[in-house]
Short mmCIF file of C-alpha atoms in Angstrom, two decimals:
data_model
loop_
_atom_site.label_atom_id
_atom_site.label_comp_id
_atom_site.label_asym_id
_atom_site.label_seq_id
_atom_site.Cartn_x
_atom_site.Cartn_y
_atom_site.Cartn_z
CA MET A 1421 -3.22 -5.57 16.96
CA ALA A 1422 -5.40 -3.66 19.35
CA ARG A 1423 -8.06 -1.70 17.67
CA SER A 1424 -10.02 1.31 19.04
CA ALA A 1425 -13.82 1.18 19.13
CA LEU A 1426 -14.14 3.50 16.11
CA LEU A 1427 -11.80 1.47 14.00
CA ASN A 1428 -13.68 -1.62 14.96
CA VAL A 1429 -16.83 0.04 13.72
CA MET A 1430 -15.18 0.97 10.33
CA VAL A 1431 -13.91 -2.57 9.98
CA GLN A 1432 -17.32 -4.06 10.64
CA ALA A 1433 -18.87 -1.67 8.07
CA ALA A 1434 -16.31 -2.60 5.41
CA LEU A 1435 -16.60 -6.32 6.01
CA LYS A 1436 -20.37 -6.25 5.81
CA ALA A 1437 -20.25 -4.10 2.50
CA GLY A 1438 -17.54 -6.32 1.23
CA LYS A 1439 -19.71 -9.46 1.87
CA SER A 1440 -22.46 -7.78 -0.24
CA LEU A 1441 -19.99 -6.93 -3.02
CA GLY A 1442 -18.52 -10.40 -2.83
CA ARG A 1443 -21.97 -11.89 -3.68
CA ASP A 1444 -22.63 -9.44 -6.47
CA PHE A 1445 -19.02 -10.02 -7.98
CA GLY A 1446 -20.21 -13.74 -8.26
CA GLU A 1447 -23.12 -12.58 -10.45
CA VAL A 1448 -21.35 -9.70 -12.23
CA GLN A 1449 -23.05 -10.40 -15.57
CA ASN A 1450 -26.46 -9.89 -14.03
CA LEU A 1451 -25.77 -6.47 -12.44
CA GLN A 1452 -28.11 -3.57 -13.59
CA VAL A 1453 -25.44 -0.82 -14.72
CA SER A 1454 -26.04 2.69 -15.47
CA VAL A 1455 -23.47 5.21 -16.83
CA LYS A 1456 -22.39 8.05 -14.73
CA GLY A 1457 -19.99 9.39 -17.14
CA PRO A 1458 -17.45 8.33 -19.68
CA GLY A 1459 -15.39 5.53 -18.28
CA ASP A 1460 -16.91 5.87 -14.88
CA PHE A 1461 -19.56 3.33 -14.23
CA VAL A 1462 -21.73 3.05 -11.31
CA SER A 1463 -23.60 -0.32 -10.61
CA THR A 1464 -26.32 -1.40 -8.23
CA ALA A 1465 -23.55 -3.01 -6.22
CA ASP A 1466 -21.87 0.34 -5.66
CA ARG A 1467 -25.11 1.90 -4.28
CA LYS A 1468 -26.00 -1.07 -2.20
CA ALA A 1469 -22.56 -1.07 -0.50
CA GLU A 1470 -22.57 2.62 0.23
CA LYS A 1471 -25.95 2.26 1.85
CA ILE A 1472 -24.50 -0.62 4.06
CA VAL A 1473 -21.52 1.43 5.05
CA ARG A 1474 -23.47 4.54 5.58
CA GLU A 1475 -25.91 2.86 7.78
CA GLU A 1476 -23.36 1.08 9.97
CA LEU A 1477 -21.29 4.22 10.56
CA MET A 1478 -24.13 6.49 11.04
CA LYS A 1479 -25.71 4.24 13.57
CA ALA A 1480 -22.43 4.15 15.63
CA ARG A 1481 -21.72 7.91 15.19
CA PRO A 1482 -24.97 9.73 14.24
CA THR A 1483 -23.53 13.23 14.46
CA TYR A 1484 -20.56 12.72 12.16
CA GLY A 1485 -20.63 13.94 8.73
CA PHE A 1486 -20.46 11.65 5.71
CA LEU A 1487 -18.86 12.19 2.29
CA GLY A 1488 -19.35 9.20 -0.10
CA GLU A 1489 -18.94 8.83 -3.88
CA GLU A 1490 -22.49 7.62 -4.59
CA SER A 1491 -24.75 10.03 -2.65
CA GLU A 1492 -24.81 13.68 -1.48
CA GLU A 1493 -22.70 14.78 1.40
CA ILE A 1494 -24.16 14.76 4.80
CA LYS A 1495 -23.14 17.70 7.02
CA GLY A 1496 -22.76 16.25 10.61
CA THR A 1497 -23.78 18.21 13.58
CA ASP A 1498 -20.52 17.26 15.35
CA GLY A 1499 -18.54 19.67 13.19
CA ALA A 1500 -15.22 18.04 13.90
CA HIS A 1501 -15.56 14.52 12.30
CA ARG A 1502 -16.31 13.13 8.87
CA TRP A 1503 -16.54 9.94 7.18
CA ILE A 1504 -14.90 9.59 3.70
CA VAL A 1505 -16.15 6.56 1.94
CA ASP A 1506 -15.80 4.98 -1.45
CA PRO A 1507 -17.99 1.82 -1.23
CA LEU A 1508 -16.50 0.23 -4.40
CA ASP A 1509 -13.15 1.70 -5.80
CA GLY A 1510 -12.33 -0.09 -8.92
CA THR A 1511 -15.82 -0.42 -10.25
CA THR A 1512 -14.69 -0.90 -13.80
CA ASN A 1513 -12.53 -3.85 -12.75
CA PHE A 1514 -15.63 -5.19 -10.68
CA LEU A 1515 -17.79 -5.06 -13.84
CA HIS A 1516 -15.21 -6.89 -15.79
CA GLY A 1517 -14.67 -9.64 -13.27
CA ILE A 1518 -11.26 -8.48 -12.35
CA PRO A 1519 -10.59 -8.93 -8.58
CA ALA A 1520 -8.99 -5.68 -7.88
CA PHE A 1521 -11.45 -3.46 -6.11
CA ALA A 1522 -11.96 -2.29 -2.54
CA VAL A 1523 -14.24 -0.80 0.15
CA SER A 1524 -12.54 2.42 1.46
CA ILE A 1525 -13.47 4.12 4.67
CA ALA A 1526 -11.47 6.91 6.23
CA LEU A 1527 -12.23 9.09 9.27
CA GLU A 1528 -11.39 12.72 9.18
CA ARG A 1529 -10.97 14.80 12.49
CA ASN A 1530 -10.53 18.39 12.21
CA GLY A 1531 -9.14 18.19 8.71
CA GLU A 1532 -6.69 15.32 9.56
CA ILE A 1533 -7.18 11.65 8.64
CA VAL A 1534 -7.10 9.65 11.82
CA ALA A 1535 -8.30 6.28 10.96
CA ALA A 1536 -8.48 4.22 7.76
CA VAL A 1537 -9.89 0.76 6.51
CA VAL A 1538 -9.37 -0.77 2.93
CA PHE A 1539 -10.91 -4.11 2.25
CA ASN A 1540 -10.65 -6.25 -0.84
CA PRO A 1541 -13.34 -8.97 -0.56
CA ALA A 1542 -11.93 -10.73 -3.62
CA THR A 1543 -8.64 -11.54 -2.04
CA ASP A 1544 -9.91 -11.18 1.74
CA GLU A 1545 -7.15 -8.45 2.44
CA LEU A 1546 -7.99 -5.99 5.10
CA TYR A 1547 -5.75 -3.01 5.55
CA THR A 1548 -6.21 -0.79 8.73
CA ALA A 1549 -4.37 2.17 10.26
CA GLU A 1550 -4.88 4.59 12.99
CA ARG A 1551 -2.88 7.89 13.39
CA GLY A 1552 0.15 7.02 15.61
CA GLY A 1553 -0.71 3.36 15.74
CA GLY A 1554 0.81 1.95 12.53
CA ALA A 1555 -0.61 0.35 9.51
CA PHE A 1556 -1.51 -3.36 9.18
CA LEU A 1557 -2.70 -5.87 6.60
CA ASN A 1558 -4.70 -8.67 8.19
CA ASP A 1559 -3.05 -7.76 11.46
CA ARG A 1560 0.58 -7.98 10.16
CA ARG A 1561 2.35 -4.73 10.56
CA LEU A 1562 3.21 -2.87 7.25
CA ARG A 1563 6.37 -0.89 6.24
CA VAL A 1564 6.86 0.89 2.83
CA ALA A 1565 9.58 -0.65 0.60
CA ALA A 1566 13.24 0.45 1.42
CA ARG A 1567 14.64 0.86 -2.05
CA ARG A 1568 16.19 4.08 -2.75
CA ALA A 1569 17.02 4.20 -6.46
CA LEU A 1570 14.24 4.64 -8.86
CA SER A 1571 15.88 2.19 -11.24
CA ASP A 1572 15.15 -0.76 -8.79
CA CYS A 1573 11.57 0.35 -8.36
CA VAL A 1574 8.03 -0.57 -9.55
CA ILE A 1575 5.79 2.42 -9.49
CA GLY A 1576 2.00 2.54 -9.56
CA CYS A 1577 0.03 5.09 -11.43
CA GLY A 1578 -3.41 6.14 -12.62
CA VAL A 1579 -4.26 6.43 -16.36
CA PRO A 1580 -6.82 9.13 -17.32
CA ALA A 1581 -10.07 7.48 -18.48
CA LEU A 1582 -12.18 8.28 -21.62
CA GLY A 1583 -13.59 11.90 -21.04
CA LYS A 1584 -10.85 12.92 -18.54
CA ARG A 1585 -8.62 15.87 -19.23
CA ASN A 1586 -4.83 15.88 -19.51
CA HIS A 1587 -4.16 12.73 -21.57
CA GLY A 1588 -1.27 14.50 -23.22
CA LYS A 1589 0.21 15.72 -20.01
CA PHE A 1590 0.04 12.19 -18.50
CA LEU A 1591 1.82 10.56 -21.58
CA VAL A 1592 4.73 13.03 -20.91
CA GLU A 1593 4.86 12.13 -17.22
CA LEU A 1594 4.62 8.36 -18.13
CA ARG A 1595 7.47 8.68 -20.63
CA HIS A 1596 9.74 10.47 -18.05
CA VAL A 1597 8.94 7.85 -15.34
CA MET A 1598 9.35 4.97 -17.56
CA GLY A 1599 12.81 6.01 -18.43
CA GLU A 1600 13.71 5.91 -14.79
CA VAL A 1601 12.20 2.79 -13.30
CA ALA A 1602 12.23 -0.88 -13.29
CA GLY A 1603 8.45 -1.05 -14.07
CA ILE A 1604 5.03 0.68 -14.13
CA ARG A 1605 1.71 -0.84 -12.85
CA ARG A 1606 -1.86 0.40 -13.06
CA LEU A 1607 -4.43 -1.72 -10.97
CA GLY A 1608 -7.46 0.48 -11.68
CA SER A 1609 -8.19 1.16 -8.17
CA PRO A 1610 -6.14 4.13 -6.43
CA THR A 1611 -7.25 2.80 -3.15
CA LEU A 1612 -5.50 -0.39 -3.71
CA ASP A 1613 -2.59 1.35 -5.40
CA LEU A 1614 -1.91 3.19 -2.20
CA ALA A 1615 -2.37 0.27 0.00
CA TYR A 1616 0.11 -1.56 -2.12
CA VAL A 1617 2.52 1.28 -1.45
CA ALA A 1618 2.01 0.93 2.22
CA ALA A 1619 2.50 -2.85 1.93
CA GLY A 1620 5.78 -2.37 0.06
CA ARG A 1621 4.37 -4.02 -2.95
CA PHE A 1622 4.80 -0.94 -5.01
CA ASP A 1623 7.66 1.38 -4.28
CA GLY A 1624 5.72 4.59 -5.12
CA PHE A 1625 2.61 6.05 -6.83
CA TRP A 1626 1.39 9.09 -8.65
CA GLU A 1627 -2.05 10.22 -10.00
CA ALA A 1628 -3.91 13.38 -10.55
CA GLU A 1629 -7.61 14.23 -10.75
CA LEU A 1630 -8.63 12.03 -7.95
CA ALA A 1631 -11.53 12.55 -5.56
CA PRO A 1632 -11.10 12.66 -1.68
CA TRP A 1633 -12.64 9.07 -1.29
CA ASP A 1634 -10.05 7.72 -3.80
CA MET A 1635 -7.17 8.87 -1.47
CA ALA A 1636 -8.12 9.48 2.13
CA ALA A 1637 -7.60 5.97 3.52
CA GLY A 1638 -4.52 5.30 1.60
CA ILE A 1639 -2.99 8.38 2.78
CA LEU A 1640 -2.99 7.39 6.31
CA LEU A 1641 -2.05 3.70 5.42
CA ILE A 1642 1.15 5.03 3.73
CA ARG A 1643 2.10 7.50 6.48
CA GLU A 1644 1.64 4.95 9.30
CA ALA A 1645 3.77 2.51 7.23
CA GLY A 1646 6.57 5.02 7.21
CA GLY A 1647 6.08 6.56 4.00
CA PHE A 1648 5.29 10.01 2.53
CA ALA A 1649 2.24 11.13 0.69
CA THR A 1650 1.89 14.62 -0.61
CA ASP A 1651 0.41 16.73 -3.18
CA TRP A 1652 2.46 17.56 -6.38
CA ASP A 1653 4.08 20.56 -4.61
CA GLY A 1654 5.15 18.50 -1.58
CA GLY A 1655 2.47 19.82 0.51
CA ALA A 1656 -0.47 18.61 2.40
CA THR A 1657 -3.36 19.77 0.21
CA ILE A 1658 -3.94 16.41 -1.37
CA LEU A 1659 -7.58 16.10 -0.84
CA GLU A 1660 -8.22 19.68 -2.15
CA SER A 1661 -5.88 19.27 -5.14
CA GLY A 1662 -6.83 15.82 -6.23
CA ALA A 1663 -3.22 14.99 -6.92
CA ILE A 1664 -0.95 12.58 -4.93
CA VAL A 1665 2.79 11.38 -4.96
CA ALA A 1666 3.72 8.57 -2.45
CA GLY A 1667 6.68 6.46 -1.57
CA ASN A 1668 9.43 6.17 0.92
CA GLU A 1669 11.35 9.46 1.71
CA ALA A 1670 13.90 8.83 -1.11
CA ILE A 1671 11.46 7.53 -3.74
CA HIS A 1672 8.79 10.20 -2.91
CA LYS A 1673 11.43 13.02 -3.54
CA ALA A 1674 12.80 11.39 -6.76
CA LEU A 1675 9.43 10.77 -8.29
CA LEU A 1676 8.13 14.33 -7.65
CA GLU A 1677 11.13 15.56 -9.43
CA VAL A 1678 10.57 13.27 -12.33
CA ILE A 1679 6.78 13.84 -12.85
CA LYS A 1680 7.29 17.60 -12.71
CA ARG A 1681 9.94 17.75 -15.50
CA PRO A 1682 8.94 20.44 -18.00
CA ILE A 1683 6.83 19.27 -21.07
CA PRO A 1684 9.20 19.50 -24.10
CA ALA A 1685 8.57 22.35 -26.42
CA LYS A 1686 7.12 21.55 -29.80
#
C-alpha cells in the first residue's frame, strides 16, 4: 500500500513508542505505577510512550495541535489540524502482562478524522487508514465482517470499571445483547476492539463514556473498512458524546436497536 508522508510520520511515531512499550512490557513487574483514578492506572511506560509520540509528531508538524491522554492539550497555531493520541490503550492489560494493548494515533482535520494508526507491539500488528484510501492490517486490505444476523455475531463491548457510572445501565444493555448474539467479548482496549471490527474479527462493538483518544483512530479504520461507526443516536457526535456503536450496515442498525431498548420498570 502507498502511504502519504503524514501517515508515514504517524507510523514511525507509533513504531518507536511501541518499541519502548515492548521493552517495558518485558519488565512489567518493575514498573513504577501511580493511581490516576479507580480502575484507571497510569505507568511510567504510558508517559514515556506519549513523550515519544508527541516529539515525533510535533517535530514533523510543529504547528498542529496535540490531544493526548497523559498530558495537557496543546493548541496548535495551524488551527485546522490536531493529533489525537493514546500512547497506551489497555494500560491495565499491560500492567497485568496481558498482550492486548496498543498505541493509537489519529489526525483530525477541520473536525474530521483523516488518518489513523493503531499498533499492538505485543503482536506486531499495525493497523493503518487514510480517508478515502482504505484500511489495512500490516499492508493487508481490511473489510468488516459480512454477517447480517445478530444471532451469528460476536460483539465486542466495554465494561464500566470501578468508579465509573452506569453499571446498572450497562448490565441491562448486556442482558439485552446477550440474548441476541452468538458471543460477547471484552478485550480491555477500545482501540483494539474497534480495530478488530475493522478487521472482521468482531462483528460489532458498543461502549459509552469513552474519551476521544479511545475512539478516534478506530472510527476511521472501521469506516475505511466499509463499516459504520456512530454515536448512540446514529449521528456523528461520537467524540463529543463519548459513546460509539459500530459494525457493518445491518449489524450497526440492529445493535443500535438492542442497546436502546427501554430499561424494564421495577
